[in-house]
Amino acid sequence: MVKRMLNHQPSLDRVFHALADPTRRAIVERLALGQAPVSELAKPLTMSLAAVVQHIQILEQSGLVVTHKAGRVRTCRIEPRTLQAVETWIAQRRGLWERRLDRLGELLAEPAPATEAAKDTP
Amino acid sequence: MVKRMLNHQPSLDRVFHALADPTRRAIVERLALGQAPVSELAKPLTMSLAAVVQHIQILEQSGLVVTHKAGRVRTCRIEPRTLQAVETWIAQRRGLWERRLDRLGELLAEPAPATEAAKDTP
DNA sequence: CCGACACTCAAGTAAATTCTTGACTGTTCT
DNA sequence: AGAACAGTCAAGAATTTACTTGAGTGTCGG
């Protein structure tokens, strides 16, 4: 039986999926200001507590949020390394594309419409 | 009935959702190397062409990809500004959290760091 | 001890997502 | 002109998601 797997290498699938929901982003934004218990995260949200808990579980499975239960209170906080992993993935793709633009090969390869080539566009 | 709430930026919903699918990320990774027509994007993928087109539509609606049809060929390319917008959102949240941690350490160490007048007037 | 509190679990539902197939449109090649 | 190519459109099936309600568990304050 799997009781608790501490083995959560953040898959991009899960992380992006977690961030795709506005409620979960609102939770992340709140947690960016500091850790908070579940019931406080639920306060501004117009849904049942159980629903909020489900969102938090998704955030936790994605590795974006870490929680710790003390007594009857579960405290949530952000895991910045997961956030950083996403940031890095995006930055790398954007960097690739922009370095590609420096080469200028492909854009100039598109066929010009047969009339005379006017290079200057005023 | 659709119960939605708390809409910050509707585009973030779509962008994160678009990136949450491995097929769509594979398309983005391919496009990071340079623009490509739909059928070339479909080549390595093990699904019908229609399915790939649907993925591309989602990427386009999210603003991550821009397409242009010439003759019978639709060419796709990355829109780096959308990628950058996501990067910025994440970096801001991570920055908030980390600054928060710094503050906490300082506040526990010293009573009050005097708020100096910043002279940023460029 | 008792009740309020802070979740927790399970089951069910409406809507969204992902992918398929089959028919169809518009282009290019020969 | 006809065949092949590149994509488009629509309808439908299997699965997943985002909630709900109702009942239960463990913890703290008085």
Coordinates of C-alpha atoms (C1' of nucleotides) in Angstrom, one line a residue:
Chain A
M1 CA 0.0 0.0 0.0
V2 CA 1.2 3.4 -0.9
K3 CA 0.9 5.6 2.1
R4 CA 2.7 8.7 1.1
M5 CA 5.1 9.0 -1.7
L6 CA 7.6 11.8 -1.2
N7 CA 8.6 11.2 -4.7
H8 CA 7.1 14.1 -6.5
Q9 CA 9.3 15.1 -9.3
P10 CA 7.2 17.9 -10.8
S11 CA 5.9 16.9 -14.2
L12 CA 5.2 19.7 -16.5
D13 CA 1.8 18.1 -17.3
R14 CA 0.7 18.4 -13.7
V15 CA 2.2 21.8 -13.1
F16 CA 0.7 23.5 -16.1
H17 CA -2.6 21.8 -15.5
A18 CA -2.6 23.1 -11.9
L19 CA -1.9 26.6 -13.1
A20 CA -4.6 26.5 -15.7
D21 CA -7.4 27.0 -13.2
P22 CA -8.2 30.5 -12.0
T23 CA -9.1 29.3 -8.5
R24 CA -5.8 27.5 -8.2
R25 CA -3.9 30.5 -9.5
A26 CA -5.7 32.7 -6.9
I27 CA -4.5 30.2 -4.2
V28 CA -1.0 30.5 -5.5
E29 CA -1.2 34.3 -5.5
R30 CA -2.4 34.3 -2.0
L31 CA 0.4 31.9 -0.9
A32 CA 3.0 34.1 -2.6
L33 CA 2.3 36.5 0.1
G34 CA 2.9 33.9 2.8
Q35 CA 1.8 30.6 4.0
A36 CA -1.8 30.0 5.1
P37 CA -4.1 27.3 6.4
V38 CA -6.7 25.8 4.1
S39 CA -9.7 27.6 5.7
E40 CA -8.1 31.0 5.1
L41 CA -7.4 30.1 1.5
A42 CA -11.1 29.1 1.2
K43 CA -12.4 32.4 2.6
P44 CA -12.4 34.5 -0.5
L45 CA -13.5 31.7 -2.7
T46 CA -17.2 31.1 -3.5
M47 CA -17.2 27.4 -3.3
S48 CA -17.4 24.6 -0.7
L49 CA -14.5 23.9 1.5
A50 CA -14.3 20.4 0.1
A51 CA -13.8 21.9 -3.4
V52 CA -11.0 24.1 -2.1
V53 CA -9.3 21.1 -0.6
Q54 CA -9.5 19.3 -3.9
H55 CA -7.8 22.2 -5.6
I56 CA -5.1 22.2 -3.0
Q57 CA -4.5 18.5 -3.5
I58 CA -4.0 19.2 -7.2
L59 CA -1.5 21.9 -6.4
E60 CA 0.3 19.6 -4.0
Q61 CA 0.5 16.8 -6.5
S62 CA 1.9 19.2 -9.0
G63 CA 4.7 20.1 -6.6
L64 CA 3.7 23.8 -6.6
V65 CA 2.5 23.7 -3.0
V66 CA 3.7 21.9 0.1
T67 CA 1.5 21.3 3.1
H68 CA 2.0 20.3 6.6
K69 CA -0.6 19.3 9.1
A70 CA -0.2 20.4 12.7
G71 CA -3.1 19.4 15.0
R72 CA -6.2 20.0 13.0
V73 CA -4.8 22.8 10.8
R74 CA -3.1 22.1 7.5
T75 CA -0.7 24.9 6.5
C76 CA 0.1 25.5 2.9
R77 CA 3.1 27.2 1.3
I78 CA 4.6 27.6 -2.1
E79 CA 7.5 25.5 -3.4
P80 CA 9.5 28.0 -5.4
R81 CA 11.7 25.4 -7.0
T82 CA 8.7 24.1 -9.0
L83 CA 7.8 27.6 -10.0
Q84 CA 11.4 28.0 -11.1
A85 CA 11.3 24.8 -13.1
V86 CA 8.4 26.1 -15.2
E87 CA 10.0 29.4 -15.6
T88 CA 13.1 27.7 -16.9
W89 CA 11.2 25.6 -19.4
I90 CA 9.5 28.6 -20.8
A91 CA 12.6 30.7 -20.9
Q92 CA 14.5 28.0 -22.8
R93 CA 11.9 27.7 -25.5
R94 CA 11.6 31.4 -25.9
G95 CA 15.4 31.7 -26.0
L96 CA 15.6 29.0 -28.7
W97 CA 13.1 30.9 -30.8
E98 CA 14.7 34.2 -30.4
R99 CA 18.2 32.9 -31.2
R100 CA 16.6 31.3 -34.2
L101 CA 15.3 34.7 -35.4
D102 CA 18.9 36.0 -35.2
R103 CA 19.7 33.6 -38.0
L104 CA 17.1 35.1 -40.2
G105 CA 17.1 32.2 -42.5
E106 CA 13.5 31.2 -42.7
L107 CA 11.7 34.4 -42.8
L108 CA 13.6 35.6 -45.8
A109 CA 13.0 32.4 -47.5
E110 CA 9.3 33.0 -48.1
P111 CA 8.4 33.6 -51.7
A112 CA 7.8 37.2 -52.7
P113 CA 4.7 38.1 -54.7
A114 CA 5.8 38.5 -58.2
T115 CA 5.9 42.2 -58.5
E116 CA 9.0 44.3 -58.0
A117 CA 10.8 44.1 -54.7
A118 CA 10.4 47.2 -52.7
K119 CA 12.6 46.9 -49.7
D120 CA 11.8 50.1 -47.9
T121 CA 8.4 50.3 -46.2
P122 CA 7.8 53.9 -45.2
Chain B
M1 CA -24.4 26.0 -15.6
V2 CA -21.0 27.4 -15.6
K3 CA -19.8 28.7 -12.4
R4 CA -16.7 30.7 -12.9
M5 CA -15.2 33.4 -10.7
L6 CA -12.2 35.6 -10.1
N7 CA -11.1 36.2 -13.6
H8 CA -7.8 38.0 -13.5
Q9 CA -6.5 37.6 -17.0
P10 CA -8.5 35.3 -19.2
S11 CA -5.4 34.7 -21.4
L12 CA -3.5 33.0 -18.6
D13 CA -6.3 30.4 -18.3
R14 CA -5.9 29.6 -22.0
V15 CA -2.1 29.7 -22.1
F16 CA -1.6 27.4 -19.1
H17 CA -4.3 25.1 -20.3
A18 CA -2.6 25.0 -23.7
L19 CA 0.8 24.1 -22.2
A20 CA -0.7 21.4 -19.9
D21 CA -0.9 18.9 -22.8
P22 CA 2.2 17.0 -23.8
T23 CA 1.3 17.0 -27.4
R24 CA 0.9 20.7 -27.4
R25 CA 4.2 21.2 -25.6
A26 CA 5.8 18.9 -28.2
I27 CA 4.5 21.2 -30.9
V28 CA 5.8 24.3 -29.0
E29 CA 9.2 22.6 -28.7
R30 CA 9.3 21.8 -32.4
L31 CA 8.3 25.4 -33.2
A32 CA 11.0 26.8 -31.0
L33 CA 13.4 25.4 -33.5
G34 CA 11.7 27.3 -36.4
Q35 CA 8.3 27.6 -38.1
A36 CA 6.7 24.6 -39.7
P37 CA 3.5 23.6 -41.6
V38 CA 0.8 21.6 -39.9
S39 CA 1.6 18.4 -41.6
E40 CA 5.2 18.5 -40.5
L41 CA 4.1 19.1 -36.9
A42 CA 1.9 16.1 -37.3
K43 CA 4.6 13.8 -38.5
P44 CA 6.1 12.6 -35.2
L45 CA 2.7 12.5 -33.5
T46 CA 0.7 9.3 -33.3
M47 CA -2.7 10.7 -33.9
S48 CA -4.9 11.8 -36.7
L49 CA -4.2 15.0 -38.6
A50 CA -7.5 16.4 -37.5
A51 CA -6.5 15.9 -33.8
V52 CA -3.2 17.8 -34.5
V53 CA -5.2 20.7 -36.1
Q54 CA -7.4 20.9 -33.0
H55 CA -4.3 21.1 -30.8
I56 CA -2.9 23.9 -33.0
Q57 CA -6.2 25.8 -32.7
I58 CA -5.9 25.7 -29.0
L59 CA -2.4 26.9 -29.2
E60 CA -3.5 29.7 -31.5
Q61 CA -6.4 30.7 -29.3
S62 CA -4.1 30.9 -26.4
G63 CA -1.8 33.3 -28.3
L64 CA 1.2 31.0 -28.0
V65 CA 1.2 30.3 -31.7
V66 CA 0.5 32.3 -34.8
T67 CA -0.4 30.8 -38.1
H68 CA -0.7 32.0 -41.6
K69 CA -2.1 30.2 -44.6
A70 CA -0.5 30.4 -48.0
G71 CA -2.0 28.3 -50.7
R72 CA -2.9 25.0 -49.1
V73 CA -0.2 25.2 -46.5
R74 CA -0.7 26.6 -43.0
T75 CA 2.6 27.7 -41.5
C76 CA 2.9 27.9 -37.7
R77 CA 5.3 29.9 -35.6
I78 CA 5.7 30.8 -32.0
E79 CA 4.6 34.1 -30.5
P80 CA 7.4 34.8 -28.0
R81 CA 5.5 37.6 -26.3
T82 CA 2.9 35.2 -24.9
L83 CA 5.6 33.0 -23.7
Q84 CA 7.2 36.0 -22.0
A85 CA 3.9 36.9 -20.4
V86 CA 3.7 33.6 -18.7
E87 CA 7.4 33.7 -17.7
T88 CA 6.7 37.1 -16.1
W89 CA 3.7 35.9 -14.1
I90 CA 5.6 33.1 -12.7
A91 CA 8.7 35.1 -11.9
Q92 CA 6.6 37.7 -10.1
R93 CA 5.0 35.1 -7.8
R94 CA 8.2 33.4 -7.1
G95 CA 9.8 36.8 -6.4
L96 CA 7.1 37.7 -4.0
W97 CA 7.5 34.5 -2.1
E98 CA 11.3 34.8 -1.9
R99 CA 11.3 38.4 -0.9
R100 CA 8.8 37.4 1.8
L101 CA 11.2 34.8 3.1
D102 CA 14.0 37.4 3.1
R103 CA 11.9 39.8 5.0
L104 CA 11.0 37.2 7.6
G105 CA 14.7 36.5 8.2
E106 CA 15.5 40.2 8.5
L107 CA 12.6 40.9 10.8
L108 CA 13.7 38.0 13.1
A109 CA 17.2 39.2 13.1
E110 CA 16.9 43.0 13.4
P111 CA 14.1 45.2 14.8
A112 CA 13.6 47.7 12.1
P113 CA 15.4 48.4 8.8
A114 CA 14.9 52.1 8.3
T115 CA 13.0 52.9 5.2
E116 CA 15.3 55.1 3.2
A117 CA 14.2 57.5 0.5
A118 CA 15.0 55.9 -2.7
K119 CA 16.5 58.2 -5.3
D120 CA 15.3 56.5 -8.4
T121 CA 14.5 59.3 -10.8
P122 CA 15.7 58.4 -14.2
Chain C
dC1 C1' -16.7 15.8 28.9
dC2 C1' -18.9 18.3 25.1
dG3 C1' -19.4 21.0 21.3
dA4 C1' -17.3 23.7 17.9
dC5 C1' -13.7 23.7 14.6
dA6 C1' -10.8 22.2 10.6
dC7 C1' -10.7 19.4 7.7
dT8 C1' -11.5 14.5 5.2
dC9 C1' -13.7 11.0 2.5
dA10 C1' -17.1 9.1 -0.8
dA11 C1' -20.3 9.3 -4.2
dG12 C1' -22.7 11.5 -7.8
dT13 C1' -23.4 15.0 -11.6
dA14 C1' -22.9 18.4 -15.3
dA15 C1' -19.6 20.1 -18.4
dA16 C1' -15.3 20.1 -20.7
dT17 C1' -11.5 17.7 -23.1
dT18 C1' -9.3 14.6 -26.3
dC19 C1' -9.4 11.9 -30.0
dT20 C1' -11.8 9.3 -33.9
dT21 C1' -14.0 8.8 -38.4
dG22 C1' -16.0 10.2 -42.7
dA23 C1' -17.1 13.6 -45.9
dC24 C1' -15.6 17.8 -47.9
dT25 C1' -12.9 22.2 -49.8
dG26 C1' -9.4 24.3 -52.0
dT27 C1' -4.3 23.9 -54.3
dT28 C1' -0.7 22.1 -56.7
dC29 C1' 1.5 18.7 -59.9
dT30 C1' 1.7 16.2 -64.2
Chain D
dA1 C1' -8.4 17.3 -66.6
dG2 C1' -7.5 14.1 -62.9
dA3 C1' -5.0 12.6 -58.9
dA4 C1' -2.7 13.7 -54.8
dC5 C1' -1.9 16.8 -51.3
dA6 C1' -2.9 19.9 -47.1
dG7 C1' -6.0 21.0 -44.5
dT8 C1' -11.2 21.7 -42.7
dC9 C1' -15.6 20.6 -40.6
dA10 C1' -18.9 18.2 -38.0
dA11 C1' -20.6 14.7 -35.1
dG12 C1' -19.9 11.4 -31.6
dA13 C1' -17.5 8.3 -27.9
dA14 C1' -14.5 7.7 -23.9
dT15 C1' -12.4 10.0 -20.3
dT16 C1' -11.4 13.8 -17.1
dT17 C1' -12.6 17.8 -14.5
dA18 C1' -14.8 20.8 -11.2
dC19 C1' -17.8 21.0 -8.5
dT20 C1' -21.8 19.4 -5.0
dT21 C1' -23.8 17.2 -0.7
dG22 C1' -23.7 14.4 3.3
dA23 C1' -21.5 11.9 6.6
dG24 C1' -17.3 11.1 9.3
dT25 C1' -12.6 11.8 12.0
dG26 C1' -9.5 13.9 14.8
dT27 C1' -8.3 18.2 17.7
dC28 C1' -8.8 22.0 20.6
dG29 C1' -11.2 25.4 24.1
dG30 C1' -14.0 25.8 28.0

